[in-house]
């Protein structure tokens, strides 16, 4: 890849990342927090600076320019050839992260190939505040229906959460109401593409694969996670109108229909990205 090409790609990537993280960075500088948008930077282990760092992906070779080798030469898991060309050191990366690559590939394939379940209606967020009353909750927002109204919605529905990292935040009283009891060990057997949290986690798995993931794919995964997070909170028991967001009232038939329509769209987007990440894994000799 000529220097002019990879420099242009890196610059365009940084600009896209900066646009995606501008609100978070501005709020952080002011000491403010957005309960919807800032979640991705609190829950997932990546700072804006990491998102704007462009990686070419497996098999790409970056030619040197008049200043010498590409800056990647100084980054972990990259190697520089005698002619100054920089590539991902696949052998070194696999030696360090081979187990992660195998796990991620297996989980993504299993999730992608499983039918999407669309009958959960985002009740995981409701189960996380069940019987907590109107006191403080995980997010600094009031409950749209109040404590009693929230509990009534939970009790009127069948909860079927398949995602361990959502289930582990259920209140003690909500745990037994879940028809599944997911564990870390059953993660590969249970995750399915209709789950909003599994969709957001596509971004996490892209981060886990590190520099093997091309920059555009990483930002596509981030964009999906951001869009899913918005629905996740719109359909939650929290009142998000202060952020200019309309609630998706999943306690009503119309709200359920609106939720499922968007959920199906996210499942399709997520599976496309899962396929692209599986391709990355298959390009690595594990």
CSV table of C-alpha atoms in Angstrom, one decimal:
chain,number,residue,atom,x,y,z
A,1,UNK,CA,0.0,0.0,0.0
A,2,UNK,CA,1.7,3.3,-1.1
A,3,UNK,CA,2.3,5.8,1.6
A,4,UNK,CA,-0.1,8.3,0.1
A,5,UNK,CA,-2.9,5.7,0.2
A,6,UNK,CA,-2.4,4.6,3.8
A,7,UNK,CA,-1.9,8.2,5.0
A,8,UNK,CA,-5.2,9.2,3.4
A,9,UNK,CA,-7.0,6.2,5.0
A,10,UNK,CA,-5.5,6.9,8.4
A,11,UNK,CA,-6.6,10.6,8.2
A,12,UNK,CA,-10.1,9.7,7.1
A,13,UNK,CA,-10.4,7.1,9.9
A,14,UNK,CA,-9.2,9.6,12.5
A,15,UNK,CA,-11.8,12.2,11.3
A,16,UNK,CA,-14.6,9.7,11.4
A,17,UNK,CA,-13.6,8.6,14.9
A,18,UNK,CA,-13.3,12.2,16.1
A,19,UNK,CA,-16.8,12.9,14.8
A,20,UNK,CA,-18.2,9.8,16.6
A,21,UNK,CA,-16.5,10.7,19.9
A,22,UNK,CA,-16.8,14.5,19.9
A,23,UNK,CA,-19.8,14.6,22.3
A,24,UNK,CA,-18.1,12.3,24.8
A,25,UNK,CA,-14.8,14.2,24.7
A,26,UNK,CA,-16.6,17.6,25.2
A,27,UNK,CA,-18.6,16.3,28.1
A,28,UNK,CA,-15.6,14.7,29.7
A,29,UNK,CA,-13.7,18.1,29.5
A,30,UNK,CA,-16.7,19.7,31.3
A,31,UNK,CA,-17.0,17.0,33.9
A,32,UNK,CA,-20.4,16.0,32.6
A,33,UNK,CA,-21.9,12.6,31.9
A,34,UNK,CA,-24.5,11.4,29.4
A,35,UNK,CA,-26.2,8.2,30.7
A,36,UNK,CA,-26.9,7.0,27.1
A,37,UNK,CA,-24.0,7.9,25.0
A,38,UNK,CA,-21.1,7.7,27.5
A,39,UNK,CA,-21.9,4.1,28.4
A,40,UNK,CA,-19.8,2.7,25.6
A,41,UNK,CA,-16.7,4.4,26.9
A,42,UNK,CA,-17.4,3.3,30.5
A,43,UNK,CA,-18.4,-0.3,29.9
A,44,UNK,CA,-16.0,-1.2,27.1
A,45,UNK,CA,-12.2,-0.8,27.5
A,46,UNK,CA,-11.4,1.7,24.8
A,47,UNK,CA,-10.8,5.4,24.9
A,48,UNK,CA,-11.4,7.8,22.0
A,49,UNK,CA,-7.7,7.9,21.3
A,50,UNK,CA,-7.7,4.1,20.7
A,51,UNK,CA,-10.7,4.4,18.3
A,52,UNK,CA,-8.9,7.0,16.1
A,53,UNK,CA,-5.8,4.8,15.7
A,54,UNK,CA,-6.1,3.3,12.2
A,55,UNK,CA,-5.0,-0.3,11.6
A,56,UNK,CA,-4.8,-1.7,8.0
A,57,UNK,CA,-5.7,-5.3,9.0
A,58,UNK,CA,-4.2,-8.7,8.3
A,59,UNK,CA,-2.2,-9.0,5.2
A,60,UNK,CA,-1.7,-5.3,4.4
A,61,UNK,CA,1.8,-4.0,3.9
A,62,UNK,CA,2.5,-0.3,4.5
A,63,UNK,CA,5.2,1.1,2.2
A,64,UNK,CA,7.6,3.7,3.7
A,65,UNK,CA,7.6,7.3,2.7
A,66,UNK,CA,10.2,10.1,2.8
A,67,UNK,CA,10.0,10.2,6.6
A,68,UNK,CA,10.7,6.5,6.9
A,69,UNK,CA,8.4,3.6,7.9
A,70,UNK,CA,4.8,4.0,8.9
A,71,UNK,CA,4.2,4.9,12.5
A,72,UNK,CA,2.8,1.4,13.1
A,73,UNK,CA,6.5,0.3,13.2
A,74,UNK,CA,6.6,1.4,16.8
A,75,UNK,CA,3.3,-0.2,17.8
A,76,UNK,CA,2.8,-3.6,19.4
A,77,UNK,CA,2.5,-6.6,17.1
A,78,UNK,CA,3.9,-4.9,14.0
A,79,UNK,CA,7.1,-5.8,12.2
A,80,UNK,CA,9.3,-3.8,9.8
A,81,UNK,CA,10.9,-5.5,6.8
A,82,UNK,CA,14.4,-4.7,5.4
A,83,UNK,CA,12.8,-2.4,2.8
A,84,UNK,CA,11.0,-0.4,5.5
A,85,UNK,CA,7.6,-2.0,4.8
A,86,UNK,CA,5.4,-2.4,7.9
A,87,UNK,CA,3.0,-5.3,8.4
A,88,UNK,CA,1.1,-6.9,11.2
A,89,UNK,CA,3.3,-9.5,12.8
A,90,UNK,CA,0.7,-12.3,12.6
A,91,UNK,CA,2.9,-14.9,14.3
A,92,UNK,CA,3.6,-12.7,17.3
A,93,UNK,CA,-0.1,-11.6,17.6
A,94,UNK,CA,-1.3,-15.2,17.4
A,95,UNK,CA,1.3,-16.3,19.9
A,96,UNK,CA,-0.1,-13.8,22.4
A,97,UNK,CA,-3.8,-13.8,21.5
A,98,UNK,CA,-4.5,-17.1,19.8
A,99,UNK,CA,-6.8,-18.3,22.5
A,100,UNK,CA,-8.8,-15.1,22.3
A,101,UNK,CA,-9.1,-15.4,18.5
A,102,UNK,CA,-10.4,-18.9,18.8
A,103,UNK,CA,-12.9,-18.0,21.4
A,104,UNK,CA,-14.2,-14.9,19.6
A,105,UNK,CA,-14.5,-16.8,16.3
A,106,UNK,CA,-16.5,-19.6,18.0
A,107,UNK,CA,-18.8,-17.3,19.8
A,108,UNK,CA,-19.4,-15.1,16.8
A,109,UNK,CA,-20.2,-18.1,14.5
A,110,UNK,CA,-22.5,-19.6,17.1
A,111,UNK,CA,-24.4,-16.3,17.6
A,112,UNK,CA,-24.7,-15.5,13.9
A,113,UNK,CA,-26.0,-19.0,13.0
A,114,UNK,CA,-28.6,-19.1,15.7
A,115,UNK,CA,-32.2,-17.8,15.0
A,116,UNK,CA,-32.9,-14.4,16.4
A,117,UNK,CA,-35.2,-14.3,19.4
A,118,UNK,CA,-37.4,-11.2,19.4
A,119,UNK,CA,-39.6,-11.8,22.4
A,120,UNK,CA,-37.5,-10.2,25.1
A,121,UNK,CA,-38.7,-6.6,24.6
A,122,UNK,CA,-35.7,-5.2,26.4
A,123,UNK,CA,-36.9,-6.3,29.8
A,124,UNK,CA,-33.4,-6.9,31.0
A,125,UNK,CA,-33.1,-3.2,31.9
A,126,UNK,CA,-36.4,-3.5,33.8
A,127,UNK,CA,-35.1,-6.5,35.7
A,128,UNK,CA,-32.1,-4.5,36.8
A,129,UNK,CA,-34.2,-2.1,38.8
A,130,UNK,CA,-37.0,-4.6,39.9
A,131,UNK,CA,-38.2,-3.9,43.4
A,132,UNK,CA,-35.6,-1.1,44.0
A,133,UNK,CA,-38.3,1.5,44.5
A,134,UNK,CA,-37.6,5.1,43.4
A,135,UNK,CA,-34.2,5.3,45.0
A,136,UNK,CA,-30.9,5.5,43.1
A,137,UNK,CA,-30.4,3.1,40.2
A,138,UNK,CA,-27.6,2.1,37.8
A,139,UNK,CA,-28.2,5.2,35.7
A,140,UNK,CA,-28.9,8.7,37.2
A,141,UNK,CA,-32.3,9.0,35.6
A,142,UNK,CA,-35.8,8.8,37.0
A,143,UNK,CA,-38.0,5.8,36.3
A,144,UNK,CA,-40.6,6.7,33.6
A,145,UNK,CA,-43.4,4.7,35.4
A,146,UNK,CA,-42.0,5.0,38.9
A,147,UNK,CA,-40.9,2.1,41.1
A,148,UNK,CA,-44.3,0.5,41.5
A,149,UNK,CA,-45.2,0.9,37.8
A,150,UNK,CA,-41.9,-0.6,36.8
A,151,UNK,CA,-42.4,-3.6,39.0
A,152,UNK,CA,-45.8,-4.2,37.5
A,153,UNK,CA,-44.4,-4.3,34.0
A,154,UNK,CA,-41.8,-6.9,35.1
A,155,UNK,CA,-44.5,-9.0,36.8
A,156,UNK,CA,-46.8,-8.9,33.8
A,157,UNK,CA,-44.2,-10.3,31.4
A,158,UNK,CA,-42.2,-13.4,30.8
A,159,UNK,CA,-38.5,-12.5,31.0
A,160,UNK,CA,-36.1,-14.5,28.8
A,161,UNK,CA,-32.7,-12.9,28.9
A,162,UNK,CA,-29.9,-15.0,27.3
A,163,UNK,CA,-27.0,-12.6,27.9
A,164,UNK,CA,-24.9,-13.3,31.0
A,165,UNK,CA,-23.4,-9.8,31.2
A,166,UNK,CA,-27.0,-8.4,31.3
A,167,UNK,CA,-28.3,-11.1,33.6
A,168,UNK,CA,-25.6,-10.6,36.2
A,169,UNK,CA,-27.0,-7.1,36.9
A,170,UNK,CA,-30.5,-8.3,37.6
A,171,UNK,CA,-31.7,-7.5,41.1
A,172,UNK,CA,-31.9,-10.5,43.5
A,173,UNK,CA,-35.7,-10.5,43.2
A,174,UNK,CA,-35.5,-10.6,39.4
A,175,UNK,CA,-33.1,-13.5,39.0
A,176,UNK,CA,-35.6,-16.2,39.6
A,177,UNK,CA,-38.1,-14.6,37.1
A,178,UNK,CA,-35.7,-15.2,34.2
A,179,UNK,CA,-36.6,-18.4,32.3
A,180,UNK,CA,-32.9,-18.8,31.5
A,181,UNK,CA,-30.0,-18.7,34.0
A,182,UNK,CA,-27.1,-17.8,31.7
A,183,UNK,CA,-23.5,-18.2,33.0
A,184,UNK,CA,-20.1,-17.3,31.5
A,185,UNK,CA,-19.7,-21.0,30.7
A,186,UNK,CA,-23.0,-21.2,28.8
A,187,UNK,CA,-22.3,-18.0,26.8
A,188,UNK,CA,-21.5,-19.6,23.5
A,189,UNK,CA,-24.5,-21.9,23.8
A,190,UNK,CA,-27.0,-19.2,24.6
A,191,UNK,CA,-26.1,-15.9,22.8
A,192,UNK,CA,-28.3,-15.1,19.9
A,193,UNK,CA,-28.4,-12.2,17.3
A,194,UNK,CA,-31.7,-10.7,18.5
A,195,UNK,CA,-30.1,-9.8,21.9
A,196,UNK,CA,-29.3,-6.1,22.0
A,197,UNK,CA,-26.4,-6.7,24.4
A,198,UNK,CA,-24.9,-9.3,22.1
A,199,UNK,CA,-25.2,-6.8,19.3
A,200,UNK,CA,-23.4,-4.1,21.3
A,201,UNK,CA,-20.7,-6.7,22.2
A,202,UNK,CA,-19.8,-7.1,18.5
A,203,UNK,CA,-17.8,-3.9,19.2
A,204,UNK,CA,-16.2,-5.6,22.2
A,205,UNK,CA,-15.1,-8.5,20.2
A,206,UNK,CA,-13.6,-6.2,17.5
A,207,UNK,CA,-11.6,-4.5,20.3
A,208,UNK,CA,-10.5,-7.9,21.6
A,209,UNK,CA,-9.1,-8.8,18.1
A,210,UNK,CA,-7.0,-5.6,18.3
A,211,UNK,CA,-4.9,-4.6,15.3
A,212,UNK,CA,-6.0,-7.6,13.2
A,213,UNK,CA,-9.3,-5.7,12.7
A,214,UNK,CA,-9.2,-3.0,9.9
A,215,UNK,CA,-10.1,0.5,11.2
A,216,UNK,CA,-13.3,0.8,9.1
A,217,UNK,CA,-14.6,-2.4,10.6
A,218,UNK,CA,-13.9,-1.3,14.1
A,219,UNK,CA,-15.8,2.0,13.6
A,220,UNK,CA,-18.7,0.1,11.9
A,221,UNK,CA,-18.9,-2.0,15.1
A,222,UNK,CA,-18.8,1.1,17.3
A,223,UNK,CA,-21.6,2.7,15.2
A,224,UNK,CA,-23.8,-0.4,15.7
A,225,UNK,CA,-23.1,-0.4,19.4
A,226,UNK,CA,-24.0,3.3,19.7
A,227,UNK,CA,-27.3,2.8,17.8
A,228,UNK,CA,-28.3,-0.2,19.8
A,229,UNK,CA,-27.5,1.6,23.1
A,230,UNK,CA,-30.0,4.3,22.1
A,231,UNK,CA,-32.8,1.8,21.7
A,232,UNK,CA,-31.7,-0.1,24.8
A,233,UNK,CA,-32.3,3.1,26.9
A,234,UNK,CA,-35.4,4.2,25.0
A,235,UNK,CA,-37.0,0.9,25.8
A,236,UNK,CA,-35.7,0.8,29.3
A,237,UNK,CA,-37.7,1.9,32.4
A,238,UNK,CA,-35.7,5.2,32.5
A,239,UNK,CA,-37.1,8.5,31.4
A,240,UNK,CA,-34.7,9.6,28.7
A,241,UNK,CA,-36.7,12.6,27.4
A,242,UNK,CA,-34.2,14.9,29.0
A,243,UNK,CA,-31.8,13.7,26.2
A,244,UNK,CA,-34.3,14.5,23.5
A,245,UNK,CA,-35.2,10.8,23.1
A,246,UNK,CA,-38.7,9.4,22.9
A,247,UNK,CA,-39.5,6.4,25.0
A,248,UNK,CA,-40.3,3.1,23.3
A,249,UNK,CA,-43.1,2.0,25.6
A,250,UNK,CA,-42.6,-1.8,25.5
A,251,UNK,CA,-45.4,-2.2,28.0
A,252,UNK,CA,-47.8,-1.4,25.1
A,253,UNK,CA,-48.6,-3.4,21.9
A,254,UNK,CA,-47.4,-0.5,19.7
A,255,UNK,CA,-44.2,-0.2,21.8
A,256,UNK,CA,-43.5,-3.9,21.4
A,257,UNK,CA,-43.9,-3.7,17.7
A,258,UNK,CA,-41.6,-0.7,17.4
A,259,UNK,CA,-39.0,-2.4,19.5
A,260,UNK,CA,-39.1,-5.7,17.5
A,261,UNK,CA,-38.8,-3.9,14.2
A,262,UNK,CA,-35.6,-2.1,15.3
A,263,UNK,CA,-34.4,-5.2,17.0
A,264,UNK,CA,-34.6,-7.2,13.8
A,265,UNK,CA,-32.7,-4.5,11.9
A,266,UNK,CA,-29.9,-4.6,14.5
A,267,UNK,CA,-29.8,-8.4,14.3
A,268,UNK,CA,-29.2,-8.2,10.6
A,269,UNK,CA,-26.5,-5.5,10.9
A,270,UNK,CA,-24.9,-7.4,13.7
A,271,UNK,CA,-24.7,-10.6,11.7
A,272,UNK,CA,-23.0,-8.8,8.8
A,273,UNK,CA,-20.4,-7.5,11.2
A,274,UNK,CA,-20.0,-10.9,12.9
A,275,UNK,CA,-19.3,-12.3,9.5
A,276,UNK,CA,-16.6,-9.7,8.8
A,277,UNK,CA,-15.0,-10.4,12.1
A,278,UNK,CA,-15.0,-14.1,11.5
A,279,UNK,CA,-13.2,-13.5,8.3
A,280,UNK,CA,-10.6,-11.6,10.3
A,281,UNK,CA,-10.2,-14.6,12.6
A,282,UNK,CA,-10.0,-17.0,9.7
A,283,UNK,CA,-7.1,-15.0,8.2
A,284,UNK,CA,-5.1,-15.7,11.3
A,285,UNK,CA,-3.3,-19.1,11.7
A,286,UNK,CA,-4.8,-20.4,14.9
